[in-house]
mmCIF file of C-alpha atoms in Angstrom:
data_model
loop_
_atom_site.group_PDB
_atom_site.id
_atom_site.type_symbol
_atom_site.label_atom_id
_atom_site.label_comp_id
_atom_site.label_asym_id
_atom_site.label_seq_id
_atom_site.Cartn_x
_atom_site.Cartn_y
_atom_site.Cartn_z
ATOM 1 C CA UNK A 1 226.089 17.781 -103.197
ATOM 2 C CA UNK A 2 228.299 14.674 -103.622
ATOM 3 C CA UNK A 3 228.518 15.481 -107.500
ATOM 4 C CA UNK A 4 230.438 18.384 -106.330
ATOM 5 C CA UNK A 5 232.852 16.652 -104.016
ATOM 6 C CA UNK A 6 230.804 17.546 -100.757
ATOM 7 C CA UNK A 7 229.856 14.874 -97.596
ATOM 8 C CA UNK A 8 227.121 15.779 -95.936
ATOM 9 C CA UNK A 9 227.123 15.240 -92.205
ATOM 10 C CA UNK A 10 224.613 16.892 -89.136
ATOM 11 C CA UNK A 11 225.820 19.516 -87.136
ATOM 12 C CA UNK A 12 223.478 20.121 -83.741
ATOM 13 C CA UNK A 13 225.193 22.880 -82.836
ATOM 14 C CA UNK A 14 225.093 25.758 -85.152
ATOM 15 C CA UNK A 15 223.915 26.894 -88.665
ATOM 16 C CA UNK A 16 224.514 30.074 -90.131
ATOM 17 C CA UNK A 17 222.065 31.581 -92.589
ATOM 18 C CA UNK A 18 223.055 33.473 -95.671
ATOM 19 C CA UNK A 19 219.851 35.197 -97.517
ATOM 20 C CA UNK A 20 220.045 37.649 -100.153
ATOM 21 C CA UNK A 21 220.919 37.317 -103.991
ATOM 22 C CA UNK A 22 223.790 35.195 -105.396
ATOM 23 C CA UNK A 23 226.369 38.293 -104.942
ATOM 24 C CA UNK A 24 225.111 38.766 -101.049
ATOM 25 C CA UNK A 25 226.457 35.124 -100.851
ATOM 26 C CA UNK A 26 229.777 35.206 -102.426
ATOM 27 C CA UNK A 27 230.573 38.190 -100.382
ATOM 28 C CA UNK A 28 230.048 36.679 -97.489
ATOM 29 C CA UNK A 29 232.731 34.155 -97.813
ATOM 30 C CA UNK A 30 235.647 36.468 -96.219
ATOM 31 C CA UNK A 31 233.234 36.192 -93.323
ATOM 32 C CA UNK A 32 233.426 32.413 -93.493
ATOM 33 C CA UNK A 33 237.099 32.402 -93.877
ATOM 34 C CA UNK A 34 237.390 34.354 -90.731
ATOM 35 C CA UNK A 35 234.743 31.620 -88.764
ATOM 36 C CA UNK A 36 236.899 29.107 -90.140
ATOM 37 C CA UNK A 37 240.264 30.487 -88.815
ATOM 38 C CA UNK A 38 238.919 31.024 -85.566
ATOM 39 C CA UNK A 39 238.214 27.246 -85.781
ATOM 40 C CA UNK A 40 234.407 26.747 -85.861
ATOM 41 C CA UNK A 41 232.612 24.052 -87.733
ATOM 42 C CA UNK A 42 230.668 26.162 -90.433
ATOM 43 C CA UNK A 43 227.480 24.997 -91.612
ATOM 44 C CA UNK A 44 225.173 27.305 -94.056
ATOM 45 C CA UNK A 45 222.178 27.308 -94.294
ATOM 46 C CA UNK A 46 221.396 29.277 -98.250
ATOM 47 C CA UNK A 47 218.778 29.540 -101.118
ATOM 48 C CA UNK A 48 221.585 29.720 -103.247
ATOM 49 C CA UNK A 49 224.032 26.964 -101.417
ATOM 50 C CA UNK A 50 225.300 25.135 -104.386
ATOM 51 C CA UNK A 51 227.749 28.336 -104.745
ATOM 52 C CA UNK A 52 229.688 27.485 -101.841
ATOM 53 C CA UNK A 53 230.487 24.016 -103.009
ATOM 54 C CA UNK A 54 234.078 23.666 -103.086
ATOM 55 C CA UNK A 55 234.768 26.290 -100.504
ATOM 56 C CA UNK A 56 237.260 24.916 -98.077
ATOM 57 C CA UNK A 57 236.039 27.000 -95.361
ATOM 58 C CA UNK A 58 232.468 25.400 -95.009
ATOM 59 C CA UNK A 59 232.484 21.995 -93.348
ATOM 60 C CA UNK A 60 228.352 21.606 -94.499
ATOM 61 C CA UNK A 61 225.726 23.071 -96.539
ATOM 62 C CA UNK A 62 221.952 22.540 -96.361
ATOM 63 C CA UNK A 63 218.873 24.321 -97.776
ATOM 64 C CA UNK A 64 216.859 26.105 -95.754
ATOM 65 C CA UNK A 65 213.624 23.378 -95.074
ATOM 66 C CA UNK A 66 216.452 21.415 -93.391
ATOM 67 C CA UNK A 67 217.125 23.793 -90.586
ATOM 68 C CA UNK A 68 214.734 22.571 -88.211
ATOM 69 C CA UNK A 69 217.230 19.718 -87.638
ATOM 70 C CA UNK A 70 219.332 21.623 -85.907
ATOM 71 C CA UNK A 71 219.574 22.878 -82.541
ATOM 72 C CA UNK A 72 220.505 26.834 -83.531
ATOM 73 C CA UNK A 73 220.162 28.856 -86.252
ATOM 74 C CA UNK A 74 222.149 32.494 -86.517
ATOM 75 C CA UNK A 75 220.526 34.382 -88.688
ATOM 76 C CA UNK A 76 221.461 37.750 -88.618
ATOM 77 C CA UNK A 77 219.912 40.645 -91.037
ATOM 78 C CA UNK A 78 222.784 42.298 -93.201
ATOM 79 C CA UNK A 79 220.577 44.838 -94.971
ATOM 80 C CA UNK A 80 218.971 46.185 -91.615
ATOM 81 C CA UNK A 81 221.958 46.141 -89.595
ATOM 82 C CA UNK A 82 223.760 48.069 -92.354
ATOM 83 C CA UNK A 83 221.018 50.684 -92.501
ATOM 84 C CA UNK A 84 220.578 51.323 -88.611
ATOM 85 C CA UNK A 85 224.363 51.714 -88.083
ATOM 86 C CA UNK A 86 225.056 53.956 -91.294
ATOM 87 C CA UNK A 87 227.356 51.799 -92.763
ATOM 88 C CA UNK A 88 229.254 52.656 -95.847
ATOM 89 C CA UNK A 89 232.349 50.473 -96.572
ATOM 90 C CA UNK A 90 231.991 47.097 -98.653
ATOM 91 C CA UNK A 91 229.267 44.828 -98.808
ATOM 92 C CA UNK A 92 231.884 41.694 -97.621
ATOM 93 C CA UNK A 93 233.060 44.214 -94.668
ATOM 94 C CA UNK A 94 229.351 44.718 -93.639
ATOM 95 C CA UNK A 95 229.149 40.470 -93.345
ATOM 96 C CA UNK A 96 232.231 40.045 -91.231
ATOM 97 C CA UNK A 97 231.305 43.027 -88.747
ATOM 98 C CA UNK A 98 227.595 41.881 -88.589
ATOM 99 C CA UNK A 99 229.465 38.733 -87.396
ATOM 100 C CA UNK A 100 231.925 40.135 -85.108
ATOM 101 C CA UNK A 101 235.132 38.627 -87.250
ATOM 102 C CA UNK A 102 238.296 40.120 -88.498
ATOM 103 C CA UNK A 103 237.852 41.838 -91.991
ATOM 104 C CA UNK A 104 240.947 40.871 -93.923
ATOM 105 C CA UNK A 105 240.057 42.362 -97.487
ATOM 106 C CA UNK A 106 237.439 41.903 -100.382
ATOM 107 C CA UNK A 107 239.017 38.473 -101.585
ATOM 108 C CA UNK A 108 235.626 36.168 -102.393
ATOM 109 C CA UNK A 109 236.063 32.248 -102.878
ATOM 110 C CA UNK A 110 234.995 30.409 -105.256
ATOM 111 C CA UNK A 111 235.670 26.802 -106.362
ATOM 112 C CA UNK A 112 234.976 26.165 -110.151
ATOM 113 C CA UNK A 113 235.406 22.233 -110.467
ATOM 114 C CA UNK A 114 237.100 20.144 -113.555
ATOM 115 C CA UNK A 115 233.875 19.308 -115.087
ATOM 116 C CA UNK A 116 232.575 22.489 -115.294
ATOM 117 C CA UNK A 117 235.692 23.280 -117.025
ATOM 118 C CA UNK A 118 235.086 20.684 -119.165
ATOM 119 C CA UNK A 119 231.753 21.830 -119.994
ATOM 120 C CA UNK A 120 233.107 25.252 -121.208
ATOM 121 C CA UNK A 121 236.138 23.592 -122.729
ATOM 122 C CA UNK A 122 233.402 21.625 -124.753
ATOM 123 C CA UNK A 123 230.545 24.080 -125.523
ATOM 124 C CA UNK A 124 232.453 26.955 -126.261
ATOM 125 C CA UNK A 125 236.419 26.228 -127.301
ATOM 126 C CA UNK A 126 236.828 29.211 -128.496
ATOM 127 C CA UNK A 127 235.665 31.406 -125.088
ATOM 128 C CA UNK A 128 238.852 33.736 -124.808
ATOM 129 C CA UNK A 129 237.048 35.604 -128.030
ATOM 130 C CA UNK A 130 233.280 35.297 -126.067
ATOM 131 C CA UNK A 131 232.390 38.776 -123.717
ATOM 132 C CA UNK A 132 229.493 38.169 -121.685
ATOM 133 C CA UNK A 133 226.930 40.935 -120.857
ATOM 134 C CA UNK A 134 224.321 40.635 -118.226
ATOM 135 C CA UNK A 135 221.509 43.801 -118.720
ATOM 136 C CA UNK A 136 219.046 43.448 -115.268
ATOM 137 C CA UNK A 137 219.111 41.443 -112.169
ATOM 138 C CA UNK A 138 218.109 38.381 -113.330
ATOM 139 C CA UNK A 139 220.674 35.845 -113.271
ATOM 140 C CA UNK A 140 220.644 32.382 -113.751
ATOM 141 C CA UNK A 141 219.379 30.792 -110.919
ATOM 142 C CA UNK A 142 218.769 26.542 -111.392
ATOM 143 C CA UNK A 143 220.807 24.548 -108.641
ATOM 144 C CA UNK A 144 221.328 21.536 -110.348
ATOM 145 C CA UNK A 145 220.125 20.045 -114.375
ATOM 146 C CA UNK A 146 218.959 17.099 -112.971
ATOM 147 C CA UNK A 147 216.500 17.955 -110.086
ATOM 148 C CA UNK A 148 213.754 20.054 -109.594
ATOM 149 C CA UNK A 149 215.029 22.844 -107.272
ATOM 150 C CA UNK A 150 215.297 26.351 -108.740
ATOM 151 C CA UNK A 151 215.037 29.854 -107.495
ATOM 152 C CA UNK A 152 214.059 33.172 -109.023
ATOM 153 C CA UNK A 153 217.107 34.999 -109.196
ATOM 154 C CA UNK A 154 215.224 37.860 -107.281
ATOM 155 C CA UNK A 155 212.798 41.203 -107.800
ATOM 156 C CA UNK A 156 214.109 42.615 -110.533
ATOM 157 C CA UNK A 157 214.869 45.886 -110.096
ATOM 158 C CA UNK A 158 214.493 48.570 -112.758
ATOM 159 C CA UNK A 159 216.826 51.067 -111.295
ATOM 160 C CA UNK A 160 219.923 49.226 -112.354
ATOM 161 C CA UNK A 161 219.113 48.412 -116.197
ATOM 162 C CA UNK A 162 220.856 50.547 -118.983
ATOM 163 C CA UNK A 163 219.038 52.086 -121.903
ATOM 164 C CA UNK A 164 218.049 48.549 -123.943
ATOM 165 C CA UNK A 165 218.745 50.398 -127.546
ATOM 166 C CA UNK A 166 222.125 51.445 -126.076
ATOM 167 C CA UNK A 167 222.855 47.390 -125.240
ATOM 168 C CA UNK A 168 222.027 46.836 -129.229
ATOM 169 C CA UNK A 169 224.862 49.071 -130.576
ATOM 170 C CA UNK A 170 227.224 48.458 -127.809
ATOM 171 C CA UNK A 171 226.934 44.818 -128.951
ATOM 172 C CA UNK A 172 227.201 45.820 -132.648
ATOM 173 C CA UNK A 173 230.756 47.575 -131.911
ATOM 174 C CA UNK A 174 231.983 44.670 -130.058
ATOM 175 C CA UNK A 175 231.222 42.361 -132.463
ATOM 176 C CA UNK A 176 233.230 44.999 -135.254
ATOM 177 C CA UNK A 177 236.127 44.107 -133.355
ATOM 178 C CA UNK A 178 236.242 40.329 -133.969
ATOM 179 C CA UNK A 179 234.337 39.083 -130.579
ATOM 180 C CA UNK A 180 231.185 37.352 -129.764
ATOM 181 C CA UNK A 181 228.706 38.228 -127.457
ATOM 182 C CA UNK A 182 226.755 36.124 -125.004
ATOM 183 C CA UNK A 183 223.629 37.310 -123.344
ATOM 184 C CA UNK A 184 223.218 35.427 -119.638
ATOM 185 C CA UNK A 185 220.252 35.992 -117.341
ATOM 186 C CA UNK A 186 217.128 34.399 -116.554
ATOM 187 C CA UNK A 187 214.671 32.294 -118.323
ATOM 188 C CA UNK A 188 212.537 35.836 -119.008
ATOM 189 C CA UNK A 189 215.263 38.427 -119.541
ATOM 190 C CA UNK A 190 214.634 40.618 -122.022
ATOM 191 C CA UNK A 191 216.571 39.331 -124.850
ATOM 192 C CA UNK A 192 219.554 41.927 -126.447
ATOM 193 C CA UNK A 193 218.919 41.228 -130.493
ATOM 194 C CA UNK A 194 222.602 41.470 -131.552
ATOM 195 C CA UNK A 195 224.345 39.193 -129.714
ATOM 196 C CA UNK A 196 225.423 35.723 -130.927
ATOM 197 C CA UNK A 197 224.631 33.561 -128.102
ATOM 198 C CA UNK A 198 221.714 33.767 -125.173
ATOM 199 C CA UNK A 199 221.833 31.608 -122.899
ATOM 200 C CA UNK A 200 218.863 32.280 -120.402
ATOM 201 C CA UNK A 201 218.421 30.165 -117.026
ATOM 202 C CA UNK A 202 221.367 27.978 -116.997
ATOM 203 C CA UNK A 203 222.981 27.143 -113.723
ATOM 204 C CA UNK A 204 224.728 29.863 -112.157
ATOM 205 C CA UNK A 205 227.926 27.679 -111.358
ATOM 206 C CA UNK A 206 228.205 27.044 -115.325
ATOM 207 C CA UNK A 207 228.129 30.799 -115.746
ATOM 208 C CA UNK A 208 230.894 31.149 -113.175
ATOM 209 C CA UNK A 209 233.070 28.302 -115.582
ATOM 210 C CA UNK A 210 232.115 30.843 -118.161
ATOM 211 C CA UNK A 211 232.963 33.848 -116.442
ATOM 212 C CA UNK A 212 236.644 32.267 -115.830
ATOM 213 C CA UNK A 213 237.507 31.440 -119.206
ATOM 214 C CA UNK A 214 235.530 34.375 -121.237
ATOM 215 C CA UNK A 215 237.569 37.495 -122.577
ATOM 216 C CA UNK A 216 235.997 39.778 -120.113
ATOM 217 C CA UNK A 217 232.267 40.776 -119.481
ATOM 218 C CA UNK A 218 230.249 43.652 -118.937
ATOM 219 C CA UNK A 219 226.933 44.086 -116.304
ATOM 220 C CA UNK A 220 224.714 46.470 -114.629
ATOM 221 C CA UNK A 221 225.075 45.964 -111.080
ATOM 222 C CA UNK A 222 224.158 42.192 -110.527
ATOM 223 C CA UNK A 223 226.159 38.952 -109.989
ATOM 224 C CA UNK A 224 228.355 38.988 -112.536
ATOM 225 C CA UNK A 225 230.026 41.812 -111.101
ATOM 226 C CA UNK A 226 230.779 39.961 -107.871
ATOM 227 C CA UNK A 227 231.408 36.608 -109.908
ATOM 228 C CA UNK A 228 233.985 38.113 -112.327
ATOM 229 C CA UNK A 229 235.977 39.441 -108.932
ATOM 230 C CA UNK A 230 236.061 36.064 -107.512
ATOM 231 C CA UNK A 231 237.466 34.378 -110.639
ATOM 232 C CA UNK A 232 239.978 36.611 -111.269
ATOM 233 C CA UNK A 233 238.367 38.082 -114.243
ATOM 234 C CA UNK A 234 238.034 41.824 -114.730
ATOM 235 C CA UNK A 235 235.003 43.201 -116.446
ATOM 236 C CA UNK A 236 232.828 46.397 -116.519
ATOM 237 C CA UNK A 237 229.690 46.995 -113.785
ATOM 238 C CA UNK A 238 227.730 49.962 -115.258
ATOM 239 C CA UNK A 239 226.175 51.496 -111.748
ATOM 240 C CA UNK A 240 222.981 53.782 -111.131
ATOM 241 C CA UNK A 241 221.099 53.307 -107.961
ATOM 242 C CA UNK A 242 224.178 51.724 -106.286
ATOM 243 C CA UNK A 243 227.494 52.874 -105.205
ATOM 244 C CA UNK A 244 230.290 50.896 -106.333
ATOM 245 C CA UNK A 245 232.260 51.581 -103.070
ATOM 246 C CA UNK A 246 229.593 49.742 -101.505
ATOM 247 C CA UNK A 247 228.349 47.070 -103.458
ATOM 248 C CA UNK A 248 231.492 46.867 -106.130
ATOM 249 C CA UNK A 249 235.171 45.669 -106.348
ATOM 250 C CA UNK A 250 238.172 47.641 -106.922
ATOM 251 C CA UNK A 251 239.310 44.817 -109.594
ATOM 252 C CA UNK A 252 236.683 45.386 -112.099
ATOM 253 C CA UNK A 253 235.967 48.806 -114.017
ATOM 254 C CA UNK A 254 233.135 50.383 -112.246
ATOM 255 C CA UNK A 255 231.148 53.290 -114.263
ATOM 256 C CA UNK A 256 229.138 55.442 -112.022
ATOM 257 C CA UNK A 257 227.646 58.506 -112.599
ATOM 258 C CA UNK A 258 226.230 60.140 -109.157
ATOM 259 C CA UNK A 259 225.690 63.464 -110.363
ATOM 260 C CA UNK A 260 223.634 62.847 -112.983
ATOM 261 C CA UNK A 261 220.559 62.400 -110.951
ATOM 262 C CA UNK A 262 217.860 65.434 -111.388
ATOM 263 C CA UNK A 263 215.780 64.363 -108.730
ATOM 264 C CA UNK A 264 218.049 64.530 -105.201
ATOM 265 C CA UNK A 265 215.032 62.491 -103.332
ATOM 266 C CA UNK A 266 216.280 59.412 -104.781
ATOM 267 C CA UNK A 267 219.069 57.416 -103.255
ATOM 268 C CA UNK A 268 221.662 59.728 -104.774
ATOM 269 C CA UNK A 269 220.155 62.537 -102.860
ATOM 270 C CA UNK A 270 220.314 60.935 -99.705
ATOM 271 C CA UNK A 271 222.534 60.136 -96.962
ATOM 272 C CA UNK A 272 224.961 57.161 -97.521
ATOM 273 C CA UNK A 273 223.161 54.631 -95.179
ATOM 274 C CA UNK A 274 219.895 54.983 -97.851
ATOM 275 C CA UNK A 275 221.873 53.087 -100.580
ATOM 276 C CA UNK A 276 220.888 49.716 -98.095
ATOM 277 C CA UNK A 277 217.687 50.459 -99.312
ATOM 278 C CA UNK A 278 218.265 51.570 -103.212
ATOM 279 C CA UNK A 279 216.359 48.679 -104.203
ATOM 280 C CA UNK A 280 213.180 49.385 -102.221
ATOM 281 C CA UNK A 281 213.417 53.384 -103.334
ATOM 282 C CA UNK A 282 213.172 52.053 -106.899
ATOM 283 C CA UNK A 283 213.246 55.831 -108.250
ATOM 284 C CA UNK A 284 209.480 56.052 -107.318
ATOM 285 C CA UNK A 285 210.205 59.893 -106.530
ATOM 286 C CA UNK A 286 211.732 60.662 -110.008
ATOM 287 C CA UNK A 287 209.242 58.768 -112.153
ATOM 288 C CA UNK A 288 211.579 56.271 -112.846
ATOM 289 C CA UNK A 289 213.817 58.265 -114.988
ATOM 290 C CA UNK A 290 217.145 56.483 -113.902
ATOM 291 C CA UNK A 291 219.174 59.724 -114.998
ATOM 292 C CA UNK A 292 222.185 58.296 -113.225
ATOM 293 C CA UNK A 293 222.163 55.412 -115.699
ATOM 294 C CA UNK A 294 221.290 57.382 -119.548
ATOM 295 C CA UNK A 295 224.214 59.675 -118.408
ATOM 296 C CA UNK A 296 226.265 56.405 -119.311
ATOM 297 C CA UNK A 297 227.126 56.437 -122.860
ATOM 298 C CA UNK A 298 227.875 53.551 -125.376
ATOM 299 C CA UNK A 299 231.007 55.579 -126.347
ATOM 300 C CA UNK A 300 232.122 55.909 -122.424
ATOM 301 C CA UNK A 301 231.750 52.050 -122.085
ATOM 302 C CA UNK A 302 233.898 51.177 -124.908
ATOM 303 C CA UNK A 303 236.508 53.662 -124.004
ATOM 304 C CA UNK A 304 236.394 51.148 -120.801
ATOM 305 C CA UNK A 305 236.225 48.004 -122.841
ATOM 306 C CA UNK A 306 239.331 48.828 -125.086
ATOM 307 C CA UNK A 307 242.616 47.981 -122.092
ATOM 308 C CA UNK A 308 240.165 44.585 -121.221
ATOM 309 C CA UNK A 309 240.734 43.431 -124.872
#
């Protein structure tokens, strides 16, 4: 961490553990804000801990084979607690009530530092005319160039992608209008032919310095919806399994299509506490047919796209 600015100290006391996917972690800082106002060391314990670097509200960050150095771990289980209460309001609300704190709005932070800047700046000096797409779940996941720790950016889940042919012309139009496209994801995402640039398991902090200083973006519902929000830059999440009011920002333009789904014993049929467990349901009932998803069209997309430029 001290490439990032960070001294690393030991804290007996407490640890608090952050799980889930890189978005789960970036919407949990309003709940570390709030830990750090009520004037608690914060130390977090994360898969994914490099994306906390910089945050001014964590005094410490370790991975999670270094917990058994301390004397107490809170872990506490978001995704369950959210399900047995029925709750329905934003994924960074559900964090701060599962930790008893003061919920003072959807702001996520996130420090991008000067030489990831730099790296943009260099790579790609032309990035104001670069929109960045992101197609499944897999985002780039390596914490650092130089070592040998990465992750899997999670079980990709087949309920959120879009219709790949309808990526291909959507890409095609953009790229009529005088932009580039970049495709970002993992080191197996299925690659989208037309765009200009792929760039497949870089480090997810580099694709935050792109996120800041691209045109805009547009994603099915994975990180770079919740990384556009915390750098300030609006994009398009196209949503299918998940509810936006839920797991989406009011910032970004959020395409959602609820009513679209035939089979009503998916999550769309259900109550609102069964979008906690959208990802599980996978649209097993309806043969996988992700109607809420086709009924999003490339034309309905770049009617959305057109106020970003």
């Amino acid at each position: 961490m001290k490439k990032f600015g960070f001294e690393e100290g030991k804290n007996q006391d407490r640890v608090v553990r952050i799980f889930g996917g890189l978005g789960d972690h970036l919407c949990a800082t309003p709940m570390l804000r709030q830990l750090k106002k009520e004037k608690k060391k914060v130390v977090i314990s994360a898969i994914y801990h490099p994306i906390f670097a910089g945050n001014p509200n964590v005094d410490e960050l370790i991975f999670p084979d270094e917990e058994p150095q301390y004397a107490k771990i809170d872990f506490r289980d978001l995704y369950r607690w959210a399900f047995e209460n029925g709750f329905s309001g934003r994924l960074s609300e559900a964090w701060c009530r599962l930790f008893d704190v003061k919920y003072d709005g959807d702001k996520l932070d996130y420090t991008i530092f000067p030489l990831e800047r730099d790296w943009v700046k260099k790579q790609f000096p032309n990035a104001d005319k670069l929109i960045l797409i992101s197609t499944t779940g897999g985002v780039p996941v390596i914490q650092y160039a130089d070592t040998e720790r990465t992750g899997s950016a999670g079980k990709r889940t087949h309920t959120k992608d879009w219709v790949k042919d309808r990526w291909e012309v959507l890409v095609k139009e953009i790229k009529a209008k005088g932009y580039k496209v970049m495709q970002v994801g993992g080191a197996n995402e299925e690659q989208i032919e037309a765009c200009d640039v792929k760039m497949f398991g870089i480090s997810y902090r580099l694709t935050m310095a792109l996120l800041e200083q691209c045109k805009t973006w547009i994603s099915v519902d994975t990180f770079l919806g919740h990384g556009g929000h915390a750098v300030h830059k609006p994009g398009i999440v196209l949503y299918g399994a998940t509810d936006p009011k839920m797991f989406g920002h009011k910032t970004n333009v959020n395409i959602y299509h609820p009513e679209a789904c035939l089979s009503k014993d998916c999550v769309q049929g259900g109550e609102p506490k069964f979008q906690w467990l959208s990802q599980a349901l996978d649209c097993k009932k309806n043969g996988n047919n992700r109607d809420c998803m086709k009924a999003i069209t490339v034309e309905e997309v770049l009617s959305k796209l057109e106020p970003l430029l």
